[in-house]
């Protein structure tokens, strides 16, 4: 298979529109669109803009109107690799909306420069319209969406307990920023850092939620007070006071997204000796055994986005996008890489967030994102996609 894609975003349109949109990017830099019109109907538009290889898309909320309501835009980030702090950072272009993906707002020859962010960033939705968060390595940078200058920076410093800290995910609400930090050591567990409001410049002003494991992979909201963390042995729900395991697995959990109640969807990803990865999608509901929805799908891609308007889960898995009706878990549409119009261009990161017409928060956004930066897509799909309709 020669077609593949890299990034997935859901944009909730304003109430005047009858459809929700999925924005995705291809490995060679294409920006494409899928329109969801019901719980069982969707149409793929395909690639509408061609950017640079490795670029990723994410929505952000821009609070720039006189009455403070703002609007949602799309930012298209092209990673730039560098370890030199004297150089510029990643490049970015903005698009007015998911219905206007053919021409960016910014001059392509004079893109936004995201100072000091290099390579494959984790992109988080803004908290209330003023900030965009990008994380690489052990640092989260907060950019002012008015001019995309750095507002604040937080770096989790290396020490004996955290010899090589690595940020795996960033979540935001209207009032807090949550950062999942892997300590990369067996001496102590990983951390969820809960920062009160905006970041403070290189200041340790976070509450530390100690996790009872050291194999963190991904993080997602289940509600404003419950955060799910996926790791090598399952899914845990964590709060300020305690952490409880909800699902036990023998395969790492690499993506999580809440359902319409108190359950969630999650993707397991295994890797064999030659580096081939195999994915399976499950749905966990309280007091029930997890149900398998998609199984044995080969490929590095693993991402889940929840569309609350039509109660649809979009699963970027293997080399395809599957749409699932959350009311009955029916897989009603699967788009192949050929239909999506992507071409292989080597290792490509995956990053996503979600937004709505009322801004971003744990209640209004999906809280679902792939938070392991630097995951790459394999160059070929080795097995056919298999799925089960319920």
XYZ file of C-alpha atoms in Angstrom:
390
model
C 0.000 0.000 0.000
C 1.419 3.388 -0.930
C -1.116 5.628 0.778
C -0.962 6.738 4.383
C -2.000 9.653 6.622
C -0.683 11.231 9.742
C -2.943 13.513 11.739
C -6.609 13.780 12.627
C -8.717 16.632 14.004
C -12.459 17.101 14.529
C -13.898 20.610 14.217
C -17.415 21.276 15.523
C -19.053 23.764 13.205
C -21.251 26.622 14.363
C -24.964 25.991 14.793
C -25.682 27.279 11.308
C -23.993 24.245 9.775
C -25.541 20.787 9.487
C -22.348 18.772 9.597
C -19.285 18.203 11.730
C -15.929 17.965 10.067
C -12.862 15.779 10.406
C -9.649 17.436 9.298
C -6.717 15.122 8.625
C -3.198 15.445 7.289
C -1.235 13.089 5.084
C 2.362 12.084 5.568
C 3.471 14.087 2.551
C 1.845 17.284 3.851
C -1.675 17.172 2.451
C -4.557 18.711 4.403
C -7.872 16.916 3.875
C -11.503 16.871 4.987
C -14.258 14.384 5.900
C -17.767 15.734 6.535
C -20.008 13.878 9.000
C -23.706 14.567 8.438
C -25.289 11.970 10.770
C -24.513 8.966 12.956
C -24.337 6.815 9.831
C -23.367 9.124 6.984
C -20.139 10.855 5.962
C -18.368 12.037 2.820
C -14.667 12.380 2.138
C -13.530 15.479 0.245
C -9.907 14.425 0.137
C -6.817 16.623 0.164
C -7.604 20.314 -0.326
C -4.195 21.845 0.419
C -0.655 20.561 -0.124
C 1.911 21.556 2.468
C 5.258 20.159 3.535
C 5.913 16.556 4.546
C 5.495 15.835 8.240
C 3.069 18.706 8.919
C 0.307 18.218 11.492
C -3.007 20.023 12.000
C -4.748 21.119 15.192
C -7.645 23.481 15.926
C -7.200 26.359 18.348
C -9.668 28.812 19.835
C -9.031 32.466 19.054
C -10.834 34.863 21.387
C -10.557 37.911 19.137
C -14.053 39.357 18.849
C -15.512 42.412 20.544
C -18.023 40.355 22.539
C -15.404 37.791 23.581
C -16.992 34.809 21.838
C -14.115 34.217 19.433
C -13.901 31.546 16.774
C -12.113 28.327 15.973
C -9.254 28.220 13.477
C -6.909 25.512 12.263
C -3.152 25.705 12.671
C -0.955 23.630 10.352
C 2.469 23.045 11.933
C 5.520 21.956 9.928
C 8.201 20.477 12.208
C 11.731 21.829 11.923
C 14.493 19.721 13.460
C 17.143 21.629 15.449
C 18.983 21.565 18.757
C 20.280 25.101 18.361
C 18.329 27.592 20.526
C 19.679 30.458 18.407
C 17.666 29.265 15.395
C 13.956 29.707 14.711
C 11.349 27.104 15.622
C 8.694 25.118 13.797
C 6.733 26.836 11.032
C 2.951 27.216 11.011
C 0.117 28.412 8.776
C -3.452 29.195 9.835
C -6.721 28.378 8.078
C -9.942 30.282 8.785
C -12.089 27.158 9.212
C -12.475 23.552 8.142
C -14.614 24.770 5.218
C -11.734 26.949 3.974
C -8.807 24.557 3.697
C -7.642 25.563 0.230
C -5.827 28.789 1.128
C -4.109 29.697 4.421
C -4.621 33.044 6.122
C -0.868 33.549 6.356
C 1.574 34.172 3.541
C 3.232 30.854 2.735
C 6.545 32.653 2.259
C 6.222 34.300 5.687
C 4.785 31.630 7.992
C 4.336 31.892 11.757
C 7.509 30.845 13.591
C 6.903 28.970 16.850
C 10.079 30.000 18.610
C 12.095 27.242 20.344
C 9.664 24.426 19.487
C 11.409 21.989 17.183
C 10.451 18.682 15.634
C 7.352 16.720 16.505
C 5.280 18.721 18.968
C 2.273 17.680 21.002
C -0.328 20.362 20.251
C -3.007 21.103 22.850
C -6.146 23.166 22.435
C -6.182 26.610 23.977
C -7.733 27.097 27.404
C -9.884 30.164 26.776
C -8.743 31.667 23.533
C -5.516 33.298 24.590
C -2.980 30.479 24.445
C -1.776 27.575 22.369
C 0.349 24.890 24.024
C 3.082 22.914 22.279
C 5.246 20.317 24.004
C 8.485 18.671 22.946
C 10.853 16.677 25.134
C 10.417 17.809 28.742
C 9.146 21.331 27.930
C 5.699 22.867 27.409
C 5.602 26.267 25.707
C 2.599 28.561 25.868
C 2.112 30.852 22.852
C -0.075 33.949 22.721
C -2.575 33.391 19.893
C -2.621 37.115 19.108
C 0.941 37.100 17.801
C 2.229 33.542 18.515
C 5.028 34.837 20.687
C 6.070 32.755 23.694
C 4.054 33.733 26.754
C 5.472 31.235 29.249
C 7.594 28.084 29.408
C 7.585 25.119 31.779
C 10.365 22.515 31.793
C 10.302 19.452 34.015
C 13.920 19.274 35.109
C 15.994 16.117 35.188
C 16.995 14.784 38.623
C 17.665 11.468 40.354
C 13.961 10.566 40.379
C 13.356 11.853 36.837
C 16.655 11.168 35.054
C 15.219 11.668 31.579
C 11.715 13.179 31.835
C 9.547 13.131 28.718
C 6.172 14.799 28.241
C 3.641 12.344 26.831
C 0.555 14.537 26.780
C -0.985 17.930 27.547
C -4.630 18.631 28.406
C -6.214 22.006 29.111
C -9.406 23.312 30.672
C -10.516 26.901 31.220
C -8.529 26.966 34.456
C -5.824 24.290 34.459
C -3.107 22.689 32.381
C -2.424 18.961 32.880
C 0.894 17.485 31.767
C 1.665 13.752 31.660
C 5.376 13.198 32.373
C 7.147 9.875 31.922
C 10.139 9.703 34.251
C 11.723 6.867 32.246
C 12.908 5.083 35.353
C 11.812 2.037 37.353
C 12.702 3.735 40.631
C 9.549 5.857 40.751
C 6.251 6.100 38.901
C 5.264 8.682 36.297
C 3.511 11.975 37.027
C 0.475 14.020 36.117
C 1.317 17.668 36.768
C -1.704 19.883 37.441
C -0.810 23.532 36.836
C -3.088 26.250 38.135
C -3.977 28.518 35.238
C -1.342 29.770 32.823
C 2.191 28.447 32.953
C 4.767 30.280 35.026
C 8.163 30.842 33.498
C 10.235 27.785 34.440
C 8.584 27.634 37.858
C 7.599 24.406 39.594
C 4.079 25.591 40.402
C 2.311 22.323 39.723
C 0.548 19.815 41.920
C 2.177 16.418 41.392
C -0.079 13.409 41.036
C 2.145 10.369 41.526
C 1.211 7.424 39.292
C 1.780 3.792 40.386
C 3.451 2.832 37.086
C 6.310 4.002 34.879
C 5.103 3.090 31.395
C 2.788 6.000 30.494
C 1.710 6.317 26.864
C -1.316 8.624 26.584
C -3.718 10.830 28.536
C -7.336 11.909 27.999
C -10.213 13.530 29.857
C -13.091 11.344 31.020
C -14.629 14.365 32.751
C -13.360 17.655 34.166
C -12.250 15.849 37.341
C -11.313 12.396 35.973
C -8.309 11.830 33.722
C -7.552 8.525 32.021
C -3.945 7.426 31.517
C -2.994 4.597 29.165
C 0.138 2.588 29.881
C 1.712 -0.787 29.134
C -0.605 -2.742 31.441
C -3.942 -1.017 30.908
C -6.013 2.089 31.591
C -6.038 3.962 34.885
C -8.270 6.790 36.028
C -6.487 9.368 38.146
C -7.538 12.319 40.259
C -5.723 14.510 42.762
C -6.379 12.009 45.555
C -6.079 8.551 43.985
C -5.404 6.401 40.919
C -7.481 3.319 40.076
C -6.981 0.734 37.330
C -10.104 0.268 35.177
C -8.763 -2.013 32.442
C -5.961 -4.565 32.670
C -4.101 -5.510 29.480
C -1.022 -7.402 28.321
C -0.530 -4.948 25.429
C 0.221 -1.203 25.709
C -2.703 1.251 25.537
C -1.701 4.042 23.140
C -4.959 5.989 22.614
C -8.032 6.725 24.777
C -11.236 8.698 24.185
C -14.349 9.007 26.353
C -17.732 7.723 25.192
C -21.139 9.343 25.793
C -21.369 8.075 29.376
C -18.695 7.056 31.912
C -16.877 4.627 29.640
C -14.233 5.078 26.967
C -12.708 3.696 23.794
C -9.068 2.653 23.686
C -6.524 1.235 21.245
C -4.021 -1.491 22.071
C -0.811 -1.585 20.056
C 1.670 -4.468 20.039
C 5.013 -4.670 18.246
C 6.760 -7.804 17.003
C 10.480 -8.469 16.592
C 10.739 -6.858 13.152
C 9.011 -3.639 14.287
C 5.596 -4.366 12.771
C 2.801 -2.934 14.930
C -0.690 -4.373 15.290
C -3.688 -2.435 16.661
C -7.059 -3.309 18.173
C -9.870 -0.967 19.215
C -11.987 -1.696 22.309
C -14.926 -0.070 24.075
C -15.014 -0.145 27.887
C -18.325 0.382 29.660
C -18.792 0.258 33.429
C -19.370 -3.220 34.867
C -18.946 -4.878 31.473
C -16.142 -6.699 29.708
C -14.492 -4.488 27.051
C -15.909 -5.111 23.565
C -13.580 -5.484 20.564
C -14.634 -3.281 17.629
C -11.610 -3.408 15.298
C -8.889 -6.044 15.581
C -5.508 -7.030 14.133
C -4.910 -3.892 12.082
C -1.297 -3.451 11.031
C 0.323 -0.012 11.066
C 1.758 2.591 13.438
C -1.251 4.937 13.424
C -3.393 4.944 16.557
C -5.616 7.890 17.425
C -9.182 8.513 18.594
C -11.318 11.655 18.309
C -14.862 12.033 19.649
C -17.478 14.079 17.794
C -20.163 14.953 20.405
C -22.518 16.515 17.827
C -23.328 13.243 16.094
C -21.891 10.902 18.749
C -19.317 9.499 16.369
C -15.829 8.188 17.151
C -13.224 8.702 14.434
C -10.444 6.130 14.726
C -7.187 6.723 12.889
C -5.861 3.176 12.991
C -3.361 1.416 10.772
C -3.600 3.265 7.462
C -7.304 4.069 7.510
C -9.925 6.209 9.246
C -12.903 4.328 10.679
C -16.101 6.100 11.785
C -18.080 4.470 14.581
C -21.591 5.244 15.815
C -21.245 5.496 19.608
C -24.912 4.659 20.132
C -24.489 1.049 18.969
C -20.746 0.754 18.139
C -21.499 0.150 14.470
C -18.486 0.759 12.206
C -20.437 2.576 9.494
C -17.585 3.896 7.360
C -13.943 3.064 6.683
C -11.836 5.289 4.438
C -8.723 3.792 2.923
C -5.528 5.717 2.394
C -6.286 5.772 -1.342
C -9.620 7.506 -0.721
C -7.968 9.960 1.683
C -5.278 10.830 -0.845
C -2.098 10.530 1.197
C 1.324 9.386 0.078
C 4.099 7.817 2.110
C 6.851 10.259 3.064
C 8.655 8.491 5.893
C 8.290 8.959 9.627
C 5.451 11.313 10.518
C 4.105 12.370 13.923
C 0.490 12.211 15.010
C -1.115 14.959 17.042
C -4.671 16.176 17.445
C -7.109 18.090 19.563
C -10.766 19.063 19.308
C -12.708 22.296 19.580
C -16.267 23.567 19.531
C -18.127 26.794 18.795
C -18.020 27.683 22.515
C -14.309 27.321 23.195
C -12.223 24.550 24.673
C -12.703 22.866 28.019
C -12.953 19.364 29.391
C -16.706 19.469 28.797
C -16.786 21.055 25.352
C -13.791 19.358 23.747
C -13.286 15.665 23.226
C -10.185 15.578 25.375
C -8.932 12.885 23.015
C -5.526 13.145 21.508
C -2.567 10.986 20.708
C -0.044 12.236 23.204
C 3.054 10.245 22.377
C 5.095 12.587 20.204
C 7.423 11.089 17.679
C 5.410 7.996 16.819
C 6.057 7.190 13.192
C 4.033 5.550 10.464
C 5.331 2.422 8.757
C 5.755 2.481 5.002
C 3.399 -0.357 4.138
C 0.316 -2.063 5.490
C 1.173 -5.749 5.795
C -2.242 -7.160 6.575
C -5.780 -6.349 5.489
C -8.072 -4.408 7.775
C -10.509 -6.629 9.634
C -13.501 -5.255 11.505
C -16.612 -6.524 13.200
C -19.995 -4.851 12.955
C -22.102 -5.119 16.032
